[in-house]
mmCIF file with all atom_site columns, C-alpha atoms in Angstrom:
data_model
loop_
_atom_site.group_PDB
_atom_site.id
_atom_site.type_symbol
_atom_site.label_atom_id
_atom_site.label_alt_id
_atom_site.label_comp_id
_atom_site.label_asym_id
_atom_site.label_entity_id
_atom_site.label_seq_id
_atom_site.pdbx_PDB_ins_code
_atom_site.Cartn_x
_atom_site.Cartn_y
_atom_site.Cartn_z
_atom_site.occupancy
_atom_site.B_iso_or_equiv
_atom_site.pdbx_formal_charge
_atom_site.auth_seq_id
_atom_site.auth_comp_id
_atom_site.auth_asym_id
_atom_site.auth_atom_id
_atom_site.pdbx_PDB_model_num
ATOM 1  C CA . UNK A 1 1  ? 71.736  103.280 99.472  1.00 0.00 ? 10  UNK A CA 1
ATOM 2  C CA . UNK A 1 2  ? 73.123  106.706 100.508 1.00 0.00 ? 11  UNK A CA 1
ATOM 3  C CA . UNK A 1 3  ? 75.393  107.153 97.479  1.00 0.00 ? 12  UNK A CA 1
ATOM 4  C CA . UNK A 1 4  ? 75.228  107.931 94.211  1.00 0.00 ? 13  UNK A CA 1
ATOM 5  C CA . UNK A 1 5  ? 77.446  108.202 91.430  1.00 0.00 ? 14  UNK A CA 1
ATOM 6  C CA . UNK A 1 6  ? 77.837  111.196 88.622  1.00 0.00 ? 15  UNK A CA 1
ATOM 7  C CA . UNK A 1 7  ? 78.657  109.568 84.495  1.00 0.00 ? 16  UNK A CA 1
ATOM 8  C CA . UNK A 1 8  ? 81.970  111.158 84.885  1.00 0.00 ? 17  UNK A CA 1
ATOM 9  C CA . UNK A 1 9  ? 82.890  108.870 87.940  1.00 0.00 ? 18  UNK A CA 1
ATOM 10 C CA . UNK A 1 10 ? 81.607  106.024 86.618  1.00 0.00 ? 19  UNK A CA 1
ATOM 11 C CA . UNK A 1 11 ? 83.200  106.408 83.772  1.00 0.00 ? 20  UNK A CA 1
ATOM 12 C CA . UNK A 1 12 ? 86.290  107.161 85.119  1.00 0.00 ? 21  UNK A CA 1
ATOM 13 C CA . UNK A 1 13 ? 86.064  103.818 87.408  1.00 0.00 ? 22  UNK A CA 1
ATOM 14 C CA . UNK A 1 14 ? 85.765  101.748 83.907  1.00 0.00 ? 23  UNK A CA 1
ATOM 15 C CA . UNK A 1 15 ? 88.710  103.333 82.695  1.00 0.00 ? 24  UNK A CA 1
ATOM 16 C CA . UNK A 1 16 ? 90.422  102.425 85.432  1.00 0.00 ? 25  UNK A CA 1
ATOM 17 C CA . UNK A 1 17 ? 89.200  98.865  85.242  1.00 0.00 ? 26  UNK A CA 1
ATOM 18 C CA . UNK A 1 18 ? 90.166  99.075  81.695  1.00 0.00 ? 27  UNK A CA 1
ATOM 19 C CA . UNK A 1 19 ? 93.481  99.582  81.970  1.00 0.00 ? 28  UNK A CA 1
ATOM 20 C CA . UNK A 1 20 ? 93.729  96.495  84.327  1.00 0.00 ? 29  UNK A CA 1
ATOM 21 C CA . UNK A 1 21 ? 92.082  94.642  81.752  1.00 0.00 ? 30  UNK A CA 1
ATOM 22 C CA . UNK A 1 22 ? 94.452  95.991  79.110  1.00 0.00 ? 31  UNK A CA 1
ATOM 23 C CA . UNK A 1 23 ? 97.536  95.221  81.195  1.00 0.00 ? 32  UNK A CA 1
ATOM 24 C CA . UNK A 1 24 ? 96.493  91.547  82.539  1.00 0.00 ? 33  UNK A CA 1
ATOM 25 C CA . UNK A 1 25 ? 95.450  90.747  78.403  1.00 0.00 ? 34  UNK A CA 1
ATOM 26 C CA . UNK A 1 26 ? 98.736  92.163  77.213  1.00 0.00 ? 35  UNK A CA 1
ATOM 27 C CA . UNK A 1 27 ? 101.531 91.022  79.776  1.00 0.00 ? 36  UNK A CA 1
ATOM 28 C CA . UNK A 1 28 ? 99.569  88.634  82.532  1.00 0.00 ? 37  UNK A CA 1
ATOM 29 C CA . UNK A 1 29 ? 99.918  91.177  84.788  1.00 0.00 ? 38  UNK A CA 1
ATOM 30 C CA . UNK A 1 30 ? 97.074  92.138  87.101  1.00 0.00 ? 39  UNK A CA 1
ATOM 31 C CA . UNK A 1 31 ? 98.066  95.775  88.399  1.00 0.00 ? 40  UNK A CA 1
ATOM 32 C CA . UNK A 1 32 ? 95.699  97.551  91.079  1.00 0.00 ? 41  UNK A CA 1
ATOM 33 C CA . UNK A 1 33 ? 93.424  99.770  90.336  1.00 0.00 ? 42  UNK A CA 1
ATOM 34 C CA . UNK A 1 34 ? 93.571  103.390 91.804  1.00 0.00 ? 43  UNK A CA 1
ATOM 35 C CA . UNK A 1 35 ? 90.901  106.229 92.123  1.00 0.00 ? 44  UNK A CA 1
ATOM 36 C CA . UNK A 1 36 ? 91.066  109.405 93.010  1.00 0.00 ? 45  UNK A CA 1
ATOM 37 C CA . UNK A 1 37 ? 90.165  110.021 96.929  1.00 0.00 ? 46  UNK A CA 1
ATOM 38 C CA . UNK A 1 38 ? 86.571  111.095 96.147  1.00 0.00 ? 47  UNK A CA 1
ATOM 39 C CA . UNK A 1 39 ? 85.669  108.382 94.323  1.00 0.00 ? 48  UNK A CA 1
ATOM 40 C CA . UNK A 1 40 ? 87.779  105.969 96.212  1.00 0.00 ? 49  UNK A CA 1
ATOM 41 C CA . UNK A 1 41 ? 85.878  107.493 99.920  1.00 0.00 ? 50  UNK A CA 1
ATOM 42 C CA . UNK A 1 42 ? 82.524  106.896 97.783  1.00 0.00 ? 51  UNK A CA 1
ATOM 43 C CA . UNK A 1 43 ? 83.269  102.536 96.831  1.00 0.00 ? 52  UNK A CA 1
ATOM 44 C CA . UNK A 1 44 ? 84.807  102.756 100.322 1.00 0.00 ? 53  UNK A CA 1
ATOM 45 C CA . UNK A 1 45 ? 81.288  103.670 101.965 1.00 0.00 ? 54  UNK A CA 1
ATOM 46 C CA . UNK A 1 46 ? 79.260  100.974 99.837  1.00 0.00 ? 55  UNK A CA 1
ATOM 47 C CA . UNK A 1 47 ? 78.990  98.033  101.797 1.00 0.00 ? 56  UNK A CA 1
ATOM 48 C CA . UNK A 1 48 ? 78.680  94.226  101.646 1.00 0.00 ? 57  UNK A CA 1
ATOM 49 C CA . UNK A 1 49 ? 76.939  92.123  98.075  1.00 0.00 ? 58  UNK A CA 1
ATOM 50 C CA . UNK A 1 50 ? 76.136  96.069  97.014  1.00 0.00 ? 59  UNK A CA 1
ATOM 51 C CA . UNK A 1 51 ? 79.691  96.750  96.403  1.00 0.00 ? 60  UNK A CA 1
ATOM 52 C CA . UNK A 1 52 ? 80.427  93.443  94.964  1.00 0.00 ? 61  UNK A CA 1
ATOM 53 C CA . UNK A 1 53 ? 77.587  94.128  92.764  1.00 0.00 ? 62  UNK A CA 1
ATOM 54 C CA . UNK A 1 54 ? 78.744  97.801  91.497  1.00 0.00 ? 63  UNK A CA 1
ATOM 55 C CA . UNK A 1 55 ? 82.229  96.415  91.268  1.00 0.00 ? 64  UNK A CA 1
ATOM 56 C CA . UNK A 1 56 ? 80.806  93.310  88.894  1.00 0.00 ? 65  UNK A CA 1
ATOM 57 C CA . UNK A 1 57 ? 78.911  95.386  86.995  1.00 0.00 ? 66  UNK A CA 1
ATOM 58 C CA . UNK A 1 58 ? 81.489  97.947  86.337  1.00 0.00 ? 67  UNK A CA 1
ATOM 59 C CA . UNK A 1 59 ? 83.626  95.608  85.156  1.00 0.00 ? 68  UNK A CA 1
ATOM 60 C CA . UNK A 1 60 ? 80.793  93.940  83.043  1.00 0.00 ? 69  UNK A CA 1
ATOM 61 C CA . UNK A 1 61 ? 81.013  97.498  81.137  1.00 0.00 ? 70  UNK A CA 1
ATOM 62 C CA . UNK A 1 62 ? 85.156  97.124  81.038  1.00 0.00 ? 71  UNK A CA 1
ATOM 63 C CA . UNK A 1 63 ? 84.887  93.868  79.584  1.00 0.00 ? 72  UNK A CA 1
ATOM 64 C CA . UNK A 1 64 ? 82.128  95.234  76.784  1.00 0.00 ? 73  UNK A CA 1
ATOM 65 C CA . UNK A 1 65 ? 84.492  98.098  75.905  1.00 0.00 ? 74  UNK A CA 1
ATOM 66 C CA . UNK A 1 66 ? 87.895  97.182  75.904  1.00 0.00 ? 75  UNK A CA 1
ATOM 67 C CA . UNK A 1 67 ? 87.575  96.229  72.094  1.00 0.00 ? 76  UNK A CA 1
ATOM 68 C CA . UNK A 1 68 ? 87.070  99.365  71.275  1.00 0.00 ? 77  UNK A CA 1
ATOM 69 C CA . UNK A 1 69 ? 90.389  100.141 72.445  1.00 0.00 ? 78  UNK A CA 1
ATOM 70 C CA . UNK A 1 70 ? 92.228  100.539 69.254  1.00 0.00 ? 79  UNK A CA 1
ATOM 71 C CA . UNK A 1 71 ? 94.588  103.265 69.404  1.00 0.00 ? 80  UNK A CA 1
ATOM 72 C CA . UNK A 1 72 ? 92.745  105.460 67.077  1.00 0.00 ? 81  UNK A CA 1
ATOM 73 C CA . UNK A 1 73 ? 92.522  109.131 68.046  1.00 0.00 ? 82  UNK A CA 1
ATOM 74 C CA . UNK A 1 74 ? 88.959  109.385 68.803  1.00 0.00 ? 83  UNK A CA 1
ATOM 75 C CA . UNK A 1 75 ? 88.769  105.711 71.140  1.00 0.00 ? 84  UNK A CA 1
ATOM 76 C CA . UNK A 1 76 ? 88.427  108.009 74.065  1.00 0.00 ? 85  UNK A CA 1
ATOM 77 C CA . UNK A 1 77 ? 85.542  109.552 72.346  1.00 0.00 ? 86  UNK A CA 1
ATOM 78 C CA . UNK A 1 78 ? 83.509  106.224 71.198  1.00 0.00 ? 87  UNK A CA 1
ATOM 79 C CA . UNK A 1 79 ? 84.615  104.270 75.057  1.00 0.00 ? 88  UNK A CA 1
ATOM 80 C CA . UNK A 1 80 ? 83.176  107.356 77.110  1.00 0.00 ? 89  UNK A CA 1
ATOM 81 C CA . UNK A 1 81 ? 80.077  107.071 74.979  1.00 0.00 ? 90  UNK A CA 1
ATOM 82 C CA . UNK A 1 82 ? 79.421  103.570 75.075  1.00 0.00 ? 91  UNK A CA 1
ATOM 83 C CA . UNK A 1 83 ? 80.504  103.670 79.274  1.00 0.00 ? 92  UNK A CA 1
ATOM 84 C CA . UNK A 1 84 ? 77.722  106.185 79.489  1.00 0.00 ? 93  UNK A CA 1
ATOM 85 C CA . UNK A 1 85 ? 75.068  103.879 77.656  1.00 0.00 ? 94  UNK A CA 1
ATOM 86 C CA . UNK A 1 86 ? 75.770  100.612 79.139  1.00 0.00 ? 95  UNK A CA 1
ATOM 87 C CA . UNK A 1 87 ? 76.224  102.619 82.483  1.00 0.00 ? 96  UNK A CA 1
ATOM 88 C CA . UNK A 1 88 ? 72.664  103.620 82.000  1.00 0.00 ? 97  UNK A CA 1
ATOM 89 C CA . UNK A 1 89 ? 71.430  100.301 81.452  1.00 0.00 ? 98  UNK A CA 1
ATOM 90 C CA . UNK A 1 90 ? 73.849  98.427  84.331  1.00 0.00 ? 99  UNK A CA 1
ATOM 91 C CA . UNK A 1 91 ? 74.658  100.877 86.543  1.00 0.00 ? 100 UNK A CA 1
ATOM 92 C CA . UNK A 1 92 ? 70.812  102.948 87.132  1.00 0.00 ? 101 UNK A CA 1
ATOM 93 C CA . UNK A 1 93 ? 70.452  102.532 90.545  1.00 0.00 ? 102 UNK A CA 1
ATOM 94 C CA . UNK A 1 94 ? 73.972  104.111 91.670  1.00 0.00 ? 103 UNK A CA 1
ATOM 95 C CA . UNK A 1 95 ? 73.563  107.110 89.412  1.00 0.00 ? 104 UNK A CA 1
#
């Protein structure tokens, strides 16, 4: 494994996979999910059961975080953090 991955892009490939989630749960729509380039280049160069792994696992964490999506000012606040601890936990060997 040649790649590794910083909090802030993990976290910014949950939220991504948490706004799927968020659209498919509230209209049965299943949009597709965009990343910027460097992150995109980065998934692109992980090959194989690894990248089905990261990708499952990633969206392990969307799943355990999308109820704290609740409109509330700080959400963004109490998401990031738990993305970073579950991230820790799932995610150790690609950060």
């Amino acid at each position: 494994m040649n790649f590794k991955f910083t909090i802030s892009e993990v976290i910014t490939i949950v939220m991504a996979m948490l706004e799927q989630l968020e659209s498919i749960n509230e209209f049965g729509v299943e949009n597709e999910v965009y990343f910027p380039k460097p992150i995109n280049d980065k998934l692109n160069s992980i090959e194989g059961e690894e990248y089905d792994n990261f990708i499952s696992k990633a969206y392990e964490i969307a799943d355990k975080v999308y109820f704290l999506k609740s409109g509330e000012l700080n959400e963004l606040n109490f998401i990031h953090e738990e993305v970073n601890s579950l991230a820790q936990e799932l995610l150790k060997e690609y950060i």
